[in-house]
PDB file of C-alpha atoms in Angstrom:
ATOM      1  CA  MET A  21      16.623 -18.632   4.351  1.00 63.00           C
ATOM      2  CA  ASP A  22      12.721 -19.091   4.280  1.00 86.00           C
ATOM      3  CA  PHE A  23      10.983 -18.133   0.832  1.00 89.00           C
ATOM      4  CA  GLU A  24       8.298 -16.187   2.717  1.00 88.00           C
ATOM      5  CA  TYR A  25      10.929 -13.945   4.511  1.00 89.00           C
ATOM      6  CA  ILE A  26      12.665 -13.284   1.224  1.00 92.00           C
ATOM      7  CA  ALA A  27       9.288 -12.529  -0.613  1.00 91.00           C
ATOM      8  CA  ASN A  28       7.895 -10.293   2.217  1.00 90.00           C
ATOM      9  CA  THR A  29      11.268  -8.400   2.536  1.00 92.00           C
ATOM     10  CA  ALA A  30      11.295  -7.917  -1.474  1.00 93.00           C
ATOM     11  CA  ALA A  31       7.745  -6.640  -1.344  1.00 91.00           C
ATOM     12  CA  MET A  32       8.513  -4.034   1.507  1.00 91.00           C
ATOM     13  CA  LEU A  33      11.525  -2.960  -0.519  1.00 93.00           C
ATOM     14  CA  PHE A  34       9.819  -2.539  -3.766  1.00 92.00           C
ATOM     15  CA  SER A  35       6.578  -0.987  -2.537  1.00 90.00           C
ATOM     16  CA  SER A  36       8.720   1.477  -0.894  1.00 91.00           C
ATOM     17  CA  ILE A  37      10.581   2.230  -4.118  1.00 93.00           C
ATOM     18  CA  ALA A  38       7.502   2.559  -6.020  1.00 89.00           C
ATOM     19  CA  MET A  39       6.097   4.883  -3.412  1.00 88.00           C
ATOM     20  CA  VAL A  40       8.802   7.166  -3.519  1.00 90.00           C
ATOM     21  CA  VAL A  41       8.957   7.184  -7.377  1.00 91.00           C
ATOM     22  CA  LEU A  42       5.227   7.629  -7.829  1.00 87.00           C
ATOM     23  CA  LEU A  43       4.897  10.390  -5.306  1.00 87.00           C
ATOM     24  CA  LYS A  44       7.703  12.331  -7.094  1.00 89.00           C
ATOM     25  CA  VAL A  45       5.758  11.895 -10.367  1.00 89.00           C
ATOM     26  CA  ALA A  46       2.651  13.081  -8.694  1.00 87.00           C
ATOM     27  CA  SER A  47       4.318  16.308  -7.258  1.00 87.00           C
ATOM     28  CA  GLN A  48       5.661  16.885 -10.923  1.00 89.00           C
ATOM     29  CA  PHE A  49       2.020  16.732 -12.207  1.00 87.00           C
ATOM     30  CA  GLY A  50       0.525  18.747  -9.555  1.00 81.00           C
ATOM     31  CA  GLY A  51      -3.101  19.765  -9.483  1.00 87.00           C
ATOM     32  CA  VAL A  52      -5.934  17.245  -9.840  1.00 87.00           C
ATOM     33  CA  ILE A  53      -4.030  14.458 -11.494  1.00 86.00           C
ATOM     34  CA  GLY A  54      -1.184  14.545  -8.847  1.00 88.00           C
ATOM     35  CA  LYS A  55      -3.568  14.362  -6.130  1.00 87.00           C
ATOM     36  CA  THR A  56      -5.383  11.552  -7.678  1.00 87.00           C
ATOM     37  CA  LEU A  57      -2.101   9.734  -8.329  1.00 87.00           C
ATOM     38  CA  LYS A  58      -0.915  10.276  -4.515  1.00 87.00           C
ATOM     39  CA  PHE A  59      -4.228   8.717  -3.227  1.00 87.00           C
ATOM     40  CA  ILE A  60      -3.857   5.612  -5.741  1.00 86.00           C
ATOM     41  CA  THR A  61      -0.232   5.314  -4.685  1.00 85.00           C
ATOM     42  CA  ALA A  62      -1.158   5.269  -1.081  1.00 83.00           C
ATOM     43  CA  GLY A  63      -3.967   2.843  -1.760  1.00 85.00           C
ATOM     44  CA  ILE A  64      -1.941   0.327  -3.513  1.00 86.00           C
ATOM     45  CA  PHE A  65       1.506   0.640  -2.281  1.00 86.00           C
ATOM     46  CA  MET A  66       1.050   1.578   1.370  1.00 84.00           C
ATOM     47  CA  SER A  67      -1.311  -1.313   1.596  1.00 85.00           C
ATOM     48  CA  VAL A  68       1.328  -3.696   0.234  1.00 87.00           C
ATOM     49  CA  PHE A  69       3.969  -2.310   2.412  1.00 88.00           C
ATOM     50  CA  CYS A  70       1.896  -2.784   5.629  1.00 88.00           C
ATOM     51  CA  HIS A  71       0.731  -6.213   4.825  1.00 88.00           C
ATOM     52  CA  ALA A  72       4.183  -7.472   3.782  1.00 90.00           C
ATOM     53  CA  GLY A  73       5.393  -6.109   7.111  1.00 91.00           C
ATOM     54  CA  PHE A  74       2.794  -7.931   9.263  1.00 90.00           C
ATOM     55  CA  GLU A  75       3.491 -11.137   7.003  1.00 89.00           C
ATOM     56  CA  LEU A  76       7.377 -10.684   7.859  1.00 89.00           C
ATOM     57  CA  LEU A  77       6.242 -10.282  11.681  1.00 91.00           C
ATOM     58  CA  ALA A  78       4.361 -13.601  11.433  1.00 89.00           C
ATOM     59  CA  VAL A  79       7.171 -15.348   9.668  1.00 88.00           C
ATOM     60  CA  MET A  80       9.561 -14.354  12.412  1.00 89.00           C
ATOM     61  CA  GLU A  81       6.857 -15.676  14.939  1.00 89.00           C
ATOM     62  CA  LEU A  82       6.459 -12.306  16.531  1.00 92.00           C
ATOM     63  CA  ILE A  83       2.798 -11.997  15.951  1.00 90.00           C
ATOM     64  CA  ASN A  84       0.029 -14.904  15.603  1.00 89.00           C
ATOM     65  CA  GLU A  85      -0.783 -15.505  12.059  1.00 86.00           C
ATOM     66  CA  GLU A  86      -4.573 -15.213  12.870  1.00 88.00           C
ATOM     67  CA  LEU A  87      -3.894 -11.473  13.367  1.00 87.00           C
ATOM     68  CA  LEU A  88      -3.331 -11.344   9.584  1.00 86.00           C
ATOM     69  CA  PHE A  89      -6.831 -11.799   8.582  1.00 88.00           C
ATOM     70  CA  PRO A  90      -8.007  -8.718  10.335  1.00 91.00           C
ATOM     71  CA  VAL A  91      -5.082  -6.820   9.140  1.00 87.00           C
ATOM     72  CA  MET A  92      -5.691  -7.858   5.335  1.00 87.00           C
ATOM     73  CA  GLY A  93      -9.375  -6.956   5.644  1.00 90.00           C
ATOM     74  CA  THR A  94      -8.260  -3.419   7.163  1.00 90.00           C
ATOM     75  CA  LEU A  95      -5.754  -2.893   4.557  1.00 87.00           C
ATOM     76  CA  LEU A  96      -8.236  -3.590   1.830  1.00 86.00           C
ATOM     77  CA  THR A  97     -10.713  -1.348   3.063  1.00 90.00           C
ATOM     78  CA  VAL A  98      -8.106   1.505   3.400  1.00 89.00           C
ATOM     79  CA  GLY A  99      -6.735   0.925  -0.031  1.00 86.00           C
ATOM     80  CA  SER A 100     -10.301   0.960  -1.517  1.00 89.00           C
ATOM     81  CA  ILE A 101     -11.493   4.064   0.318  1.00 91.00           C
ATOM     82  CA  SER A 102      -7.920   5.744  -0.985  1.00 89.00           C
ATOM     83  CA  PHE A 103      -8.906   4.577  -4.435  1.00 85.00           C
ATOM     84  CA  VAL A 104     -12.464   5.969  -4.174  1.00 90.00           C
ATOM     85  CA  TRP A 105     -11.328   9.337  -2.737  1.00 90.00           C
ATOM     86  CA  GLY A 106      -8.841   9.578  -5.669  1.00 87.00           C
ATOM     87  CA  GLY A 107     -11.409   8.793  -8.030  1.00 87.00           C
ATOM     88  CA  TRP A 108     -13.860  11.227  -6.516  1.00 90.00           C
ATOM     89  CA  ILE A 109     -11.092  14.015  -6.845  1.00 88.00           C
ATOM     90  CA  ALA A 110     -10.762  13.172 -10.406  1.00 87.00           C
ATOM     91  CA  ILE A 111     -14.388  13.054 -11.275  1.00 90.00           C
ATOM     92  CA  LYS A 112     -15.148  16.379  -9.211  1.00 88.00           C
ATOM     93  CA  SER A 113     -12.351  18.056 -11.492  1.00 87.00           C
ATOM     94  CA  LEU A 114     -14.274  17.267 -14.592  1.00 83.00           C
ATOM     95  CA  ASP A 115     -17.446  19.174 -13.643  1.00 71.00           C
TER      96      ASP A 115
END
């Protein structure tokens, strides 16, 4: 079995587990901390999950590897926006 196949499958599995666990924790906190944690969780782990999925499709030769570059850029942008949004919510709560 190819290392890239195993690595990307593991990344998808563990990012899924991390999202479930951290979203459960965020729901326990509630309020501003919970909202902030939800956005940070989405920013990190949803991007990892989607990126690993696209890498896996490329490994299985279902998509062209050149498609990965715009996908990575898009996921980095979405993740960064999610971080900013979560931080903005946290900062606004300090006022």
